[in-house]
mmCIF file of C-alpha atoms in Angstrom:
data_model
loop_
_atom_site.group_PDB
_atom_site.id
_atom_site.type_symbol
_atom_site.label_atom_id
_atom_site.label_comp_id
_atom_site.label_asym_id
_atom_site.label_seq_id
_atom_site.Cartn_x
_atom_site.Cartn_y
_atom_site.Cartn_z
ATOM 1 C CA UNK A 171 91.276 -83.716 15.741
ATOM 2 C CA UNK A 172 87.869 -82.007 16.170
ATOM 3 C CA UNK A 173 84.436 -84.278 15.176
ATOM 4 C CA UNK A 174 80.802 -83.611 15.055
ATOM 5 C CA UNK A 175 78.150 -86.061 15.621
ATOM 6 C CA UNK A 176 74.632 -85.551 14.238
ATOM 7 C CA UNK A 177 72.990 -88.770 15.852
ATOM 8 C CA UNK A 178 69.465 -88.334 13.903
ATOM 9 C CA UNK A 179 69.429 -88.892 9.773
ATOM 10 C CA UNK A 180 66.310 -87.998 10.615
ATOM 11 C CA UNK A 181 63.261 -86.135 12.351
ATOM 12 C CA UNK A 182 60.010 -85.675 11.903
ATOM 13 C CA UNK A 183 57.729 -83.390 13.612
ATOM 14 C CA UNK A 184 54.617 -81.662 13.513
ATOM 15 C CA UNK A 185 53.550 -78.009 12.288
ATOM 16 C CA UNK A 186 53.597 -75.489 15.398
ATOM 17 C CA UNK A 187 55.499 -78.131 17.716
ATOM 18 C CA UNK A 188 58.404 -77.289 19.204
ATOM 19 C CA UNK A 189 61.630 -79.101 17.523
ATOM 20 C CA UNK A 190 65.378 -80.159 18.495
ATOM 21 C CA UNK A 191 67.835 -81.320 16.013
ATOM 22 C CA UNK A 192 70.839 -82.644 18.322
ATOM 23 C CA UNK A 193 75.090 -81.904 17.846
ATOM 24 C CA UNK A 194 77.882 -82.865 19.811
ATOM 25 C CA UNK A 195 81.051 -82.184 19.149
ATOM 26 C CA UNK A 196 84.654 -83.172 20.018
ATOM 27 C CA UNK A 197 88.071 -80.806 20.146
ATOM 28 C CA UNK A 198 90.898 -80.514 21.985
ATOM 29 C CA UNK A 199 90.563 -76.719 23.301
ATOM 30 C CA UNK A 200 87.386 -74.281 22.808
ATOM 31 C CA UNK A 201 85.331 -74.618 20.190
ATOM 32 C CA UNK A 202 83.608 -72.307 18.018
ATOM 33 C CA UNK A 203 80.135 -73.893 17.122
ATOM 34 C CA UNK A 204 78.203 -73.628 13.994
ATOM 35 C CA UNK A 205 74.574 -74.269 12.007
ATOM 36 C CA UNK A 206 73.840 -74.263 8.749
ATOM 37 C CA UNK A 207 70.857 -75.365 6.973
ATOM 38 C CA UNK A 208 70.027 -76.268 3.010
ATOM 39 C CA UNK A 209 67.653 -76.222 1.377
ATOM 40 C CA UNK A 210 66.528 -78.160 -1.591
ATOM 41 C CA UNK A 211 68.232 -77.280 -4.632
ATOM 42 C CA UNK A 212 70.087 -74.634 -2.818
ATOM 43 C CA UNK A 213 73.590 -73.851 -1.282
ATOM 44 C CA UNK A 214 73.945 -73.681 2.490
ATOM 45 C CA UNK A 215 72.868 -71.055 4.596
ATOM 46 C CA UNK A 216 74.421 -69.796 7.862
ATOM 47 C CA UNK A 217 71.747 -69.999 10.811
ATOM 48 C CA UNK A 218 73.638 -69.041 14.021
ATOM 49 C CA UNK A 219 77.003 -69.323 16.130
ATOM 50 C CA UNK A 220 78.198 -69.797 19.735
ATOM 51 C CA UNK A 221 81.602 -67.920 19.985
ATOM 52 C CA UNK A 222 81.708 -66.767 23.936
ATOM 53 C CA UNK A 223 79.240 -65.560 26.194
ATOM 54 C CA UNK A 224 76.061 -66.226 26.961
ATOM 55 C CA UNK A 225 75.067 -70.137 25.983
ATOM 56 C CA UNK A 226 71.995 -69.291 24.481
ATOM 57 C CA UNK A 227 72.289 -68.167 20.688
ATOM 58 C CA UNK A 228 69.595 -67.167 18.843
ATOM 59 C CA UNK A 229 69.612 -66.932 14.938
ATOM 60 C CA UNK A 230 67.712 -66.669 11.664
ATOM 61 C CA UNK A 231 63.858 -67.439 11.419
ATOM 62 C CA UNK A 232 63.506 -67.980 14.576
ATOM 63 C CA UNK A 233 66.435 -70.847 15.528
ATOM 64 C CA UNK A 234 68.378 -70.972 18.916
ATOM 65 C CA UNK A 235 71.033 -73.223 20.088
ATOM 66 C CA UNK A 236 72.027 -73.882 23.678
ATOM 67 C CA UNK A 237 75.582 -74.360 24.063
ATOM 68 C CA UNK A 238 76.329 -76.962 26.916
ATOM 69 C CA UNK A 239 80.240 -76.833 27.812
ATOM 70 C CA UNK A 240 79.310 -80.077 30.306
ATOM 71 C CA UNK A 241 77.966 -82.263 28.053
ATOM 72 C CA UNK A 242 79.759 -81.095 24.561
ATOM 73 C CA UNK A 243 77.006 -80.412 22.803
ATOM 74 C CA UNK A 244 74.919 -77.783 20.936
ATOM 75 C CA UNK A 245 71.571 -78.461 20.106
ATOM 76 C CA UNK A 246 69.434 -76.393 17.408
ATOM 77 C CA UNK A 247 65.890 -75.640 18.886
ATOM 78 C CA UNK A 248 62.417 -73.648 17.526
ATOM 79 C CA UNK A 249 59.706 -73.260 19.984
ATOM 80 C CA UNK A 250 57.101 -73.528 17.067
ATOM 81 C CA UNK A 251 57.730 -75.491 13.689
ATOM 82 C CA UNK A 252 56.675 -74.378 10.449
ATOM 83 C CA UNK A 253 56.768 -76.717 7.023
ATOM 84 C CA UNK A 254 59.267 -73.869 5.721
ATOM 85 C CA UNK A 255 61.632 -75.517 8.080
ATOM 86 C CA UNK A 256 61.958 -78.859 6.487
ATOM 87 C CA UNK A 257 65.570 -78.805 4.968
ATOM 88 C CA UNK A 258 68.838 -80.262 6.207
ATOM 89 C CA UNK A 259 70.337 -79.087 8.850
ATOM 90 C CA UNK A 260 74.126 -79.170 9.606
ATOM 91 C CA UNK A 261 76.364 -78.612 12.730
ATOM 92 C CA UNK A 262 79.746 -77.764 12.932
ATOM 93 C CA UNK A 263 83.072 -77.433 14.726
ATOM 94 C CA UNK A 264 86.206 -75.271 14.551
ATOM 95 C CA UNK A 265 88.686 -74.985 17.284
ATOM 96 C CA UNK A 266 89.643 -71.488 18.536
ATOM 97 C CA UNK A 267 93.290 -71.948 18.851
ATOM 98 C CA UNK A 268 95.175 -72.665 15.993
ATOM 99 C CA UNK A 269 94.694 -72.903 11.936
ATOM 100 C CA UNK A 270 91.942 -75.412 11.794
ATOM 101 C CA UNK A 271 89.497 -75.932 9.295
ATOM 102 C CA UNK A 272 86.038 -76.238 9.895
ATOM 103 C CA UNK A 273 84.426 -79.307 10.090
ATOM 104 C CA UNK A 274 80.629 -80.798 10.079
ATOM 105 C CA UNK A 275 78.578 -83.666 11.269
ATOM 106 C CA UNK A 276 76.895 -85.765 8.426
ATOM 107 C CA UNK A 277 73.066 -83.890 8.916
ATOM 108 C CA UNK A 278 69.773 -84.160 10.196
ATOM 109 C CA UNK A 279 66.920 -84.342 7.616
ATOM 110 C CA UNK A 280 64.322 -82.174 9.512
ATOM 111 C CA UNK A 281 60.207 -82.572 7.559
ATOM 112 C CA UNK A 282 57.434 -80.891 9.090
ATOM 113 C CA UNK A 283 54.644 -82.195 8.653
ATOM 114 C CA UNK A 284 51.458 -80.078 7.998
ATOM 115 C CA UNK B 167 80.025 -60.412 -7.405
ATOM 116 C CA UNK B 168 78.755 -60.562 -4.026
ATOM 117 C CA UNK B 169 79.023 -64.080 -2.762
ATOM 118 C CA UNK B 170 81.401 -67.201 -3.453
ATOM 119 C CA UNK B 171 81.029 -68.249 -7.343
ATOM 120 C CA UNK B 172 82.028 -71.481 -8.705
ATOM 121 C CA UNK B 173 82.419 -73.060 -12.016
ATOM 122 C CA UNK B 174 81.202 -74.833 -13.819
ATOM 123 C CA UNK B 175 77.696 -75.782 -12.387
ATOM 124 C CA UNK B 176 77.546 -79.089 -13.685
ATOM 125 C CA UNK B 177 80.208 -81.349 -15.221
ATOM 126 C CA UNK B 178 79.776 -84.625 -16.672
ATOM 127 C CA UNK B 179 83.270 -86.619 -17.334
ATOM 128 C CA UNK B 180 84.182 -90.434 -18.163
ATOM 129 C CA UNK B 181 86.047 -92.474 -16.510
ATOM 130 C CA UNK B 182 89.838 -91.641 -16.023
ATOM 131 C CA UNK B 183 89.776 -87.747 -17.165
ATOM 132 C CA UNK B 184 91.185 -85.439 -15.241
ATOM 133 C CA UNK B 185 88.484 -82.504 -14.339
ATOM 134 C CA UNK B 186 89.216 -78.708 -12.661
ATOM 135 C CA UNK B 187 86.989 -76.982 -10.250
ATOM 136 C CA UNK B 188 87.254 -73.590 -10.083
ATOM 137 C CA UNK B 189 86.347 -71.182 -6.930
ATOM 138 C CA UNK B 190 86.476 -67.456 -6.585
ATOM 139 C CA UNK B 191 85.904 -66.559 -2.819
ATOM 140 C CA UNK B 192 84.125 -63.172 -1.935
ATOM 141 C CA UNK B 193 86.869 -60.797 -2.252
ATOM 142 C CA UNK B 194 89.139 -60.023 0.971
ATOM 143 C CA UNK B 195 88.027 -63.368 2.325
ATOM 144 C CA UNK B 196 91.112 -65.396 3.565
ATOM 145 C CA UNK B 197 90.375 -68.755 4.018
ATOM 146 C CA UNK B 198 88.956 -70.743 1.694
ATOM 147 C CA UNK B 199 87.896 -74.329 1.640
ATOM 148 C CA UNK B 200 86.950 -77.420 -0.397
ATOM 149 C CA UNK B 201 84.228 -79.904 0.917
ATOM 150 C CA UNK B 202 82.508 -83.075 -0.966
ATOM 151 C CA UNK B 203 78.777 -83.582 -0.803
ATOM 152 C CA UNK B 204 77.729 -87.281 -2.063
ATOM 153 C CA UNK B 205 74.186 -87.914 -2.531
ATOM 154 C CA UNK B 206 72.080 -88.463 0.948
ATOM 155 C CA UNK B 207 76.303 -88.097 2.695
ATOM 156 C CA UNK B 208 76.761 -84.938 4.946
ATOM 157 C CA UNK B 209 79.786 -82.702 4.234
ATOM 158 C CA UNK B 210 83.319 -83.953 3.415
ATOM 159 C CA UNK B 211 85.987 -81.507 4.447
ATOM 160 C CA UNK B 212 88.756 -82.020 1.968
ATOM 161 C CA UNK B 213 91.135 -78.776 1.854
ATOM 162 C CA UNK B 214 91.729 -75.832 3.526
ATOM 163 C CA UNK B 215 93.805 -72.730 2.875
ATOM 164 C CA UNK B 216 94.195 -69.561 5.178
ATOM 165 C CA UNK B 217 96.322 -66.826 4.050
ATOM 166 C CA UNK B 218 100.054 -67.640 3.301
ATOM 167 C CA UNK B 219 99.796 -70.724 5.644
ATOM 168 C CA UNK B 220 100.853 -74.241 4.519
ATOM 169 C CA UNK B 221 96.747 -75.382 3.161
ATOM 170 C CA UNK B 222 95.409 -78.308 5.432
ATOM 171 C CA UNK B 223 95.490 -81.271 3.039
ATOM 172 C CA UNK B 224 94.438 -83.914 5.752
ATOM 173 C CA UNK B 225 90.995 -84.643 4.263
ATOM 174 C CA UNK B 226 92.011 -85.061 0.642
ATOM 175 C CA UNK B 227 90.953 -88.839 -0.337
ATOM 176 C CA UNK B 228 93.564 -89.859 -2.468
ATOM 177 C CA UNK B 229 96.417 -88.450 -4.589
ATOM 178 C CA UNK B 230 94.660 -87.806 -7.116
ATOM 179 C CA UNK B 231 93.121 -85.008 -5.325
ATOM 180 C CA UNK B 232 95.077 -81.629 -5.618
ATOM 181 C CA UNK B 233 94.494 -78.147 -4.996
ATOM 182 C CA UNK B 234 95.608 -74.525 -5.507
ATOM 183 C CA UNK B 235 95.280 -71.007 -4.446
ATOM 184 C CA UNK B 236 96.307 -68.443 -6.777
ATOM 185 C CA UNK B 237 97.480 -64.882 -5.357
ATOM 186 C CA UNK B 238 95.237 -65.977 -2.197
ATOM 187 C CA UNK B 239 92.269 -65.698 -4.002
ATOM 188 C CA UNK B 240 90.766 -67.704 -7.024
ATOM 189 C CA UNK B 241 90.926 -71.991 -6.457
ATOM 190 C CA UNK B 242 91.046 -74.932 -8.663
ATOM 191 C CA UNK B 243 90.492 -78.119 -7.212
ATOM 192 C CA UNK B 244 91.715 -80.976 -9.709
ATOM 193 C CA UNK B 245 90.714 -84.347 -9.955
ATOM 194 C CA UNK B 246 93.004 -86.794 -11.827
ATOM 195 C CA UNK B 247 92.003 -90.180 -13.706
ATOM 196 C CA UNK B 248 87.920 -89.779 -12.470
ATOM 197 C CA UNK B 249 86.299 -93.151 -11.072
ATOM 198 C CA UNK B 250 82.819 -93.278 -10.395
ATOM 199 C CA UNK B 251 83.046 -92.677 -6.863
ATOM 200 C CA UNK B 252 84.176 -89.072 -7.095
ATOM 201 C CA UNK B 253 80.518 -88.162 -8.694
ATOM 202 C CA UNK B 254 79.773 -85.554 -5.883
ATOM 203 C CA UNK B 255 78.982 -82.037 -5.284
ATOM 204 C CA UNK B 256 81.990 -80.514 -4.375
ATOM 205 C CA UNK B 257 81.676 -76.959 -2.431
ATOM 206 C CA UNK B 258 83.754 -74.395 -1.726
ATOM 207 C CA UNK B 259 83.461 -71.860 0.942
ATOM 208 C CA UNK B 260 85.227 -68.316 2.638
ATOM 209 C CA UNK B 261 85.276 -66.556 5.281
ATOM 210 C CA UNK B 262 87.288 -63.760 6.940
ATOM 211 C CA UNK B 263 90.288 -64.153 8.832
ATOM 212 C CA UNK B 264 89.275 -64.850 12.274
ATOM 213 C CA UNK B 265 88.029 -68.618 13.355
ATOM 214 C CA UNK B 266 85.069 -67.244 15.014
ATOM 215 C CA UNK B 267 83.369 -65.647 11.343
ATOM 216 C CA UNK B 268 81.419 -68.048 9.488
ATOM 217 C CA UNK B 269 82.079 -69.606 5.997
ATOM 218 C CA UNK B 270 79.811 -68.791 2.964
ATOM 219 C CA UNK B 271 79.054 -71.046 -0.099
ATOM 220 C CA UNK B 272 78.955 -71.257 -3.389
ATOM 221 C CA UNK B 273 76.171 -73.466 -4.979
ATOM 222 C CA UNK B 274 78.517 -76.015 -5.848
ATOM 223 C CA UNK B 275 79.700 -77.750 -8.912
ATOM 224 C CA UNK B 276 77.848 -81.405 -9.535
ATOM 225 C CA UNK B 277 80.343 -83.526 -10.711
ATOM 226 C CA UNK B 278 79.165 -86.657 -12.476
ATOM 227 C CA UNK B 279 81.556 -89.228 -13.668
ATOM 228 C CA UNK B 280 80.079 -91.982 -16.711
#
Protein backbone atom coordinates (compact mmCIF):
# COMPACT_ATOMS: atom_id res chain seq x y z
CA UNK A 1 0.00 0.00 0.00
CA UNK A 2 1.39 3.46 -0.91
CA UNK A 3 1.70 6.29 2.22
CA UNK A 4 2.71 9.84 2.44
CA UNK A 5 4.26 11.45 5.34
CA UNK A 6 4.05 15.23 5.87
CA UNK A 7 6.31 15.40 9.11
CA UNK A 8 5.57 19.32 9.80
CA UNK A 9 1.72 20.42 10.95
CA UNK A 10 3.46 23.27 10.69
CA UNK A 11 5.96 26.06 9.36
CA UNK A 12 6.55 29.30 9.74
CA UNK A 13 8.75 31.50 7.83
CA UNK A 14 9.54 34.85 6.91
CA UNK A 15 8.49 37.16 3.82
CA UNK A 16 11.25 36.88 0.94
CA UNK A 17 13.00 33.75 2.70
CA UNK A 18 13.42 30.87 0.99
CA UNK A 19 10.91 27.92 2.22
CA UNK A 20 10.69 23.91 2.22
CA UNK A 21 7.63 22.07 3.13
CA UNK A 22 8.94 18.28 3.36
CA UNK A 23 7.07 14.72 1.73
CA UNK A 24 8.09 11.32 1.72
CA UNK A 25 6.41 8.79 0.42
CA UNK A 26 6.13 4.97 0.40
CA UNK A 27 5.00 2.43 -2.69
CA UNK A 28 5.81 -0.63 -3.90
CA UNK A 29 6.91 0.30 -7.66
CA UNK A 30 7.31 4.02 -9.19
CA UNK A 31 5.52 6.58 -8.01
CA UNK A 32 3.87 9.42 -9.51
CA UNK A 33 4.25 12.45 -7.04
CA UNK A 34 1.89 15.21 -6.39
CA UNK A 35 1.22 18.95 -4.64
CA UNK A 36 -1.62 20.58 -4.00
CA UNK A 37 -2.27 23.55 -1.98
CA UNK A 38 -5.68 25.23 -0.34
CA UNK A 39 -6.47 27.90 0.40
CA UNK A 40 -8.78 29.29 2.96
CA UNK A 41 -12.26 28.85 2.16
CA UNK A 42 -11.32 27.33 -1.08
CA UNK A 43 -11.04 23.87 -2.87
CA UNK A 44 -7.60 22.48 -3.67
CA UNK A 45 -5.44 23.55 -6.25
CA UNK A 46 -2.93 21.50 -8.30
CA UNK A 47 0.72 23.04 -7.91
CA UNK A 48 3.09 20.62 -9.74
CA UNK A 49 4.02 16.83 -10.56
CA UNK A 50 7.07 14.55 -10.91
CA UNK A 51 6.09 11.86 -13.55
CA UNK A 52 9.71 10.91 -15.26
CA UNK A 53 12.56 12.83 -16.17
CA UNK A 54 14.35 15.34 -14.90
CA UNK A 55 14.00 15.50 -10.76
CA UNK A 56 13.51 18.98 -10.64
CA UNK A 57 9.76 20.13 -11.24
CA UNK A 58 8.82 23.41 -11.30
CA UNK A 59 5.11 24.61 -10.96
CA UNK A 60 2.61 27.38 -10.29
CA UNK A 61 3.67 30.78 -8.62
CA UNK A 62 6.80 30.03 -8.48
CA UNK A 63 6.94 26.30 -6.54
CA UNK A 64 9.53 23.49 -7.37
CA UNK A 65 9.93 20.11 -6.00
CA UNK A 66 13.04 17.96 -6.12
CA UNK A 67 12.30 14.46 -6.54
CA UNK A 68 14.92 12.24 -4.63
CA UNK A 69 14.50 8.42 -5.80
CA UNK A 70 17.37 7.68 -2.83
CA UNK A 71 15.81 8.99 -0.08
CA UNK A 72 11.86 8.68 -1.12
CA UNK A 73 11.04 11.91 -0.87
CA UNK A 74 9.78 15.07 -2.64
CA UNK A 75 10.11 18.21 -1.09
CA UNK A 76 8.12 21.51 -2.18
CA UNK A 77 10.60 24.53 -2.30
CA UNK A 78 10.30 28.65 -3.20
CA UNK A 79 13.47 30.52 -3.30
CA UNK A 80 11.57 33.70 -2.01
CA UNK A 81 8.31 33.59 0.22
CA UNK A 82 5.51 35.81 -0.13
CA UNK A 83 2.40 36.10 2.60
CA UNK A 84 0.18 34.95 -0.53
CA UNK A 85 1.75 31.65 0.15
CA UNK A 86 0.36 30.92 3.52
CA UNK A 87 -2.24 28.07 2.85
CA UNK A 88 -2.02 24.32 3.31
CA UNK A 89 -0.08 22.48 1.44
CA UNK A 90 -0.58 18.76 0.53
CA UNK A 91 1.62 15.93 -0.99
CA UNK A 92 0.66 13.00 -2.62
CA UNK A 93 1.27 9.51 -3.98
CA UNK A 94 -0.05 7.26 -6.76
CA UNK A 95 1.72 4.26 -8.01
CA UNK A 96 2.37 3.95 -11.78
CA UNK A 97 1.52 0.38 -12.24
CA UNK A 98 -1.73 -0.70 -11.57
CA UNK A 99 -5.40 0.87 -10.64
CA UNK A 100 -4.48 2.77 -7.56
CA UNK A 101 -6.03 5.61 -6.13
CA UNK A 102 -4.33 8.52 -5.11
CA UNK A 103 -3.42 9.12 -1.82
CA UNK A 104 -2.12 12.21 0.51
CA UNK A 105 -0.15 12.98 3.57
CA UNK A 106 -2.16 14.80 6.39
CA UNK A 107 -0.58 18.67 5.41
CA UNK A 108 1.70 21.24 6.25
CA UNK A 109 0.19 24.57 7.47
CA UNK A 110 2.68 26.98 5.72
CA UNK A 111 2.18 31.22 7.35
CA UNK A 112 4.41 33.77 6.15
CA UNK A 113 4.98 36.11 8.12
CA UNK A 114 5.24 39.79 6.93
CA UNK B 1 -19.77 23.36 -16.40
CA UNK B 2 -16.16 23.49 -16.46
CA UNK B 3 -14.82 21.93 -13.32
CA UNK B 4 -16.04 19.12 -10.77
CA UNK B 5 -19.52 20.32 -9.11
CA UNK B 6 -20.92 18.94 -6.04
CA UNK B 7 -24.07 19.13 -4.13
CA UNK B 8 -25.27 20.30 -1.88
CA UNK B 9 -22.73 22.85 -0.36
CA UNK B 10 -23.69 22.48 3.05
CA UNK B 11 -25.85 19.88 4.82
CA UNK B 12 -26.87 19.83 8.28
CA UNK B 13 -28.48 16.29 9.48
CA UNK B 14 -29.31 14.67 13.06
CA UNK B 15 -28.22 11.93 14.34
CA UNK B 16 -29.03 8.53 12.58
CA UNK B 17 -30.34 9.96 9.02
CA UNK B 18 -29.13 8.72 6.19
CA UNK B 19 -27.60 11.72 3.87
CA UNK B 20 -26.50 11.57 -0.19
CA UNK B 21 -23.61 13.37 -1.69
CA UNK B 22 -23.76 13.98 -5.03
CA UNK B 23 -20.65 14.53 -7.60
CA UNK B 24 -20.61 15.31 -11.26
CA UNK B 25 -16.93 14.97 -12.54
CA UNK B 26 -15.74 17.25 -15.50
CA UNK B 27 -17.08 15.46 -18.38
CA UNK B 28 -14.81 12.63 -20.13
CA UNK B 29 -12.96 12.36 -16.85
CA UNK B 30 -12.64 8.62 -15.80
CA UNK B 31 -11.76 8.27 -12.47
CA UNK B 32 -13.37 9.72 -9.88
CA UNK B 33 -12.85 9.75 -6.18
CA UNK B 34 -14.27 10.39 -2.69
CA UNK B 35 -11.99 11.84 0.14
CA UNK B 36 -13.01 13.13 3.87
CA UNK B 37 -11.62 16.37 5.20
CA UNK B 38 -12.23 16.71 9.18
CA UNK B 39 -11.50 19.93 10.69
CA UNK B 40 -7.50 20.69 11.20
CA UNK B 41 -7.23 16.40 9.61
CA UNK B 42 -5.45 16.16 6.14
CA UNK B 43 -7.24 14.20 3.38
CA UNK B 44 -9.07 10.86 3.88
CA UNK B 45 -9.11 8.76 0.76
CA UNK B 46 -12.31 6.81 0.97
CA UNK B 47 -13.40 5.53 -2.69
CA UNK B 48 -12.20 5.28 -5.91
CA UNK B 49 -13.68 4.40 -9.28
CA UNK B 50 -11.84 4.21 -12.75
CA UNK B 51 -13.77 3.32 -15.71
CA UNK B 52 -15.62 -0.10 -15.69
CA UNK B 53 -13.12 -1.38 -13.01
CA UNK B 54 -14.30 -2.96 -9.71
CA UNK B 55 -14.19 0.90 -7.46
CA UNK B 56 -11.42 0.68 -4.66
CA UNK B 57 -13.51 0.52 -1.48
CA UNK B 58 -10.44 -0.02 0.91
CA UNK B 59 -10.69 3.38 2.63
CA UNK B 60 -14.41 3.40 3.32
CA UNK B 61 -14.75 3.65 7.34
CA UNK B 62 -17.54 1.61 8.03
CA UNK B 63 -20.55 -0.01 6.31
CA UNK B 64 -22.41 2.52 6.47
CA UNK B 65 -20.41 4.15 3.88
CA UNK B 66 -21.54 3.34 0.22
CA UNK B 67 -20.99 4.63 -3.08
CA UNK B 68 -22.06 4.72 -6.75
CA UNK B 69 -21.19 5.65 -10.21
CA UNK B 70 -23.89 6.08 -12.58
CA UNK B 71 -23.15 5.54 -16.48
CA UNK B 72 -19.38 6.38 -15.36
CA UNK B 73 -20.15 9.71 -14.68
CA UNK B 74 -22.39 11.44 -11.96
CA UNK B 75 -21.62 9.98 -7.96
CA UNK B 76 -23.55 9.73 -4.83
CA UNK B 77 -21.80 8.96 -1.85
CA UNK B 78 -24.36 7.81 0.97
CA UNK B 79 -24.05 7.89 4.48
CA UNK B 80 -26.40 5.69 6.57
CA UNK B 81 -27.63 6.25 10.34
CA UNK B 82 -25.18 9.74 10.72
CA UNK B 83 -23.12 9.92 14.14
CA UNK B 84 -21.35 12.88 14.98
CA UNK B 85 -18.13 11.80 13.83
CA UNK B 86 -18.94 11.79 10.13
CA UNK B 87 -19.34 15.86 10.35
CA UNK B 88 -16.61 16.42 7.60
CA UNK B 89 -16.02 17.91 4.32
CA UNK B 90 -16.23 15.29 2.02
CA UNK B 91 -14.52 15.96 -1.61
CA UNK B 92 -14.69 14.53 -4.66
CA UNK B 93 -12.24 14.69 -7.42
CA UNK B 94 -11.44 13.52 -11.48
CA UNK B 95 -9.07 13.17 -13.57
CA UNK B 96 -8.33 11.58 -16.97
CA UNK B 97 -7.48 8.17 -17.57
CA UNK B 98 -3.86 7.90 -17.17
CA UNK B 99 -2.20 7.72 -13.41
CA UNK B 100 0.23 10.31 -14.28
CA UNK B 101 -2.79 13.38 -14.88
CA UNK B 102 -3.76 15.07 -11.85
CA UNK B 103 -7.17 15.08 -10.00
CA UNK B 104 -9.36 18.26 -9.81
CA UNK B 105 -11.86 19.26 -7.02
CA UNK B 106 -14.93 20.26 -6.31
CA UNK B 107 -15.39 22.69 -3.31
CA UNK B 108 -16.80 20.11 -1.28
CA UNK B 109 -19.96 19.46 0.56
CA UNK B 110 -19.71 20.37 4.60
CA UNK B 111 -21.49 17.85 6.23
CA UNK B 112 -22.57 18.62 9.77
CA UNK B 113 -24.30 16.08 11.85
CA UNK B 114 -26.52 17.60 15.29
Amino acid sequence: AQSVAQPEDQVNVAEGNPLTVKCTYSVSGNPYLFWYVQYPNRGLQFLLKYITGDNLVKGSYGFEAEFNKSQTSFHLKKPSALVSDSALYFCAVRVRSGNTPLVFGKGTRLSVIA
Amino acid sequence: GAGVSQSPSNKVTEKGKDVELRCDPISGHTALYWYRQSLGQGLEFLIYFQGNSAPDKSGLPSDRFSAERTGGSVSTLTIQRTQQEDSAVYLCASSPDGAGLEAFFGQGTRLTVV
